Amino acid sequence: MSVYNSINALPFMGTSSAKDVQETSARKHRGVNHRSAKYQGQQHRPVTQRDVHKVQDQNRLISWLEKLPSEEGETLYRAKVRILPAHAYFFEHDRHHIPGLYIIEAGRQIGLAIPHLFFDVGYDQAFVLDGCEMHFQGFANLSDELFIEARVFDAIFRKDKLQSLSFDGTFYQKGAALVRYQSHIRLFPERLLKRYEKQLA
């Protein structure tokens, strides 16, 4: 299953493209040298609704986030997914597994939380999802813990400020890989995005 969202009115800042994201499985990922050591050595950083750009806490699908030791220059993050069977939107009809849309949103949210918690990205920045590709290999049940492990690569900085980055991640439950995904995100000052939104209106 593939989901693509492109806002043509926004200028692209950097050198990566949606095509780069699709081709990541065929190349070795490059690790990111983080510009801040603020959270290094600290595990299980709690994820707040602000970190995932939500007003209501019931829509926060990530419990915590941690940075794992780097291996061969790669940076790996792990997050625990909140399983909320009573959520009115995602569980609108009775299901005994976690819906695919829930998985997609959780993957999107880790892409929001990592820049805020580990790249010192401020909350005055808007995030634009350029592309997202999901591959479902099994069902996630409601009773066992669900985790995401994600690699960050191709991070682009301009004047020490993060402009864009790509993710390659896997959802795990009971040690089994259930979903694999890739995504690419661009960052803009909120004021700039609002200006473009007015032009689109």
C-alpha positions as a printed Julia matrix, in Angstrom:
201×3 Matrix{Float64}:
   0.0     0.0    0.0
   1.43    3.37  -0.97
   0.32    6.81   0.1
   1.72    9.94  -1.51
   1.09   13.53  -0.56
   2.84   16.34  -2.43
   2.3    20.06  -2.06
   3.56   21.48  -5.33
   3.32   25.08  -4.15
   6.07   24.57  -1.58
   9.66   24.99  -2.74
  11.87   21.98  -2.08
  14.75   22.79   0.24
  17.5    20.22  -0.13
  18.72   17.53  -2.49
  16.58   14.48  -1.65
  13.47   13.64  -3.65
  10.5    11.3   -3.44
  12.37    9.0   -5.81
  15.27    8.85  -3.34
  12.88    7.63  -0.67
  11.54    4.84  -2.88
  15.04    3.63  -3.68
  16.34    3.47  -0.11
  15.82   -0.28   0.23
  18.41   -0.81  -2.51
  21.21    1.18  -0.9
  23.0     1.47   2.41
  21.6     4.1    4.74
  23.81    6.9    5.87
  23.82    7.7    9.56
  23.08   11.17  10.84
  25.56   13.08  12.97
  23.22   14.86  15.37
  23.88   18.53  15.96
  22.91   18.29  19.63
  23.85   15.86  22.39
  21.05   17.19  24.58
  19.22   13.87  24.9
  22.04   11.42  24.28
  22.34    8.84  27.02
  18.73    9.3   28.05
  16.32    6.49  27.22
  12.57    6.4   26.9
  11.96   10.06  26.24
   8.23   10.57  26.85
   6.36   11.74  23.77
   3.81   14.46  24.37
   0.88   15.43  22.19
   2.79   18.56  21.24
   5.66   16.41  19.93
   3.3    14.74  17.44
   1.32   17.92  16.63
  -1.94   16.86  18.28
  -4.38   18.94  20.31
  -6.12   16.0   22.01
  -3.97   13.49  23.84
  -6.17   10.6   22.69
  -4.74   11.17  19.2
  -1.14   10.71  20.37
  -0.24    7.2   19.22
   3.37    7.12  20.52
   4.15    6.55  24.21
   7.91    7.04  24.32
  10.92    7.29  22.08
  14.54    6.32  22.54
  17.76    6.48  20.57
  19.59    3.17  20.32
  23.37    2.79  20.03
  24.58    3.43  16.5
  25.86    0.53  14.44
  28.07    1.01  11.39
  27.27    4.71  11.21
  23.5     4.19  11.3
  21.19    5.84  13.8
  18.28    3.79  15.09
  15.28    4.95  17.1
  12.66    2.87  18.84
   9.19    3.93  19.89
   6.36    2.2   21.69
   2.96    2.49  20.05
  -0.06    3.27  22.23
  -2.83    0.79  21.54
  -6.18    2.51  22.1
  -9.02    0.12  21.17
 -11.6     2.65  22.4
 -10.49    5.31  19.91
 -13.68    6.42  18.17
 -12.08    7.13  14.79
  -9.58    4.32  14.26
 -11.82    1.66  15.81
 -15.1     2.9   14.39
 -16.14   -0.69  13.67
 -15.24   -3.78  15.66
 -11.89   -5.31  14.76
  -9.6    -7.71  16.57
  -6.45   -6.23  15.05
  -4.93   -2.75  14.82
  -6.24   -1.06  11.64
  -3.79   -0.2    8.88
  -4.62    3.5    9.09
  -3.64    3.43  12.78
  -0.25    1.98  11.79
   0.23    4.63   9.11
  -0.5     7.44  11.59
   1.85    5.98  14.2
   4.61    5.86  11.58
   3.91    9.47  10.67
   4.03   10.52  14.32
   7.47    9.06  14.97
   8.64   11.2   12.05
   7.38   14.25  13.91
   8.69   13.33  17.35
  12.27   12.46  16.37
  13.13   15.94  14.99
  11.67   17.65  18.08
  13.33   15.39  20.65
  16.66   14.67  19.0
  17.34   17.41  16.44
  16.29   20.41  18.55
  13.62   21.38  16.01
  11.33   24.02  17.48
   7.56   23.89  17.57
   7.37   26.87  15.23
   8.25   24.55  12.36
   5.67   22.97  10.05
   6.2    19.44   8.73
   5.24   18.38   5.21
   5.01   14.68   4.38
   6.3    14.29   0.82
   5.92   10.54   0.52
   5.03    7.49   2.54
   5.2     3.87   1.44
   3.86    1.06   3.65
   4.21   -2.69   3.19
   1.98   -4.82   5.41
   3.21   -8.34   6.08
   0.85   -9.34   8.89
  -1.75   -8.21  11.39
  -0.93   -6.51  14.7
  -3.12   -7.78  17.52
  -4.6    -5.71  20.32
  -3.12   -7.55  23.28
   0.65   -7.47  22.67
   3.0    -4.5   22.77
   3.8    -2.89  19.41
   7.1    -1.15  18.68
   8.57    0.86  15.81
  12.26    0.8   14.95
  13.22    3.55  12.54
  16.42    4.63  10.84
  16.97    8.26   9.93
  19.06    9.05   6.88
  19.68   11.73   4.27
  19.1    14.51   6.78
  19.72   17.87   5.13
  20.71   20.95   7.1
  20.88   24.59   6.08
  22.73   26.93   8.42
  22.61   24.2   11.1
  18.83   23.94  10.83
  17.16   20.72   9.75
  15.44   21.09   6.37
  14.42   17.53   5.5
  15.02   13.91   6.41
  14.03   10.39   5.43
  12.91    7.43   7.5
  13.01    3.68   7.0
  11.2     1.76   9.7
   9.69   -1.52  10.83
   6.79   -2.27  13.18
   7.43   -5.24  15.47
   5.16   -7.3   17.7
   6.43  -10.29  19.68
   9.67  -10.03  17.74
   8.01  -10.43  14.35
   8.24   -7.75  11.64
   4.69   -6.83  10.62
   4.97   -3.6    8.64
   7.82   -1.91   6.83
   7.67    1.7    5.75
   9.62    4.53   4.18
   8.85    8.24   4.32
  10.32   11.63   3.56
   9.55   14.83   5.48
  10.35   18.48   4.81
  10.33   21.24   7.41
   9.27   24.87   6.96
   8.72   27.82   9.27
   5.04   27.82  10.21
   4.66   31.38   8.94
   5.95   30.34   5.5
   3.5    27.44   5.26
   0.6    29.68   6.23
   1.6    32.1    3.49
   1.48   29.33   0.91
  -1.83   28.09   2.27
  -3.31   31.55   1.68
  -2.1    31.44  -1.91
  -3.84   28.07  -2.36
  -7.15   29.28  -0.91
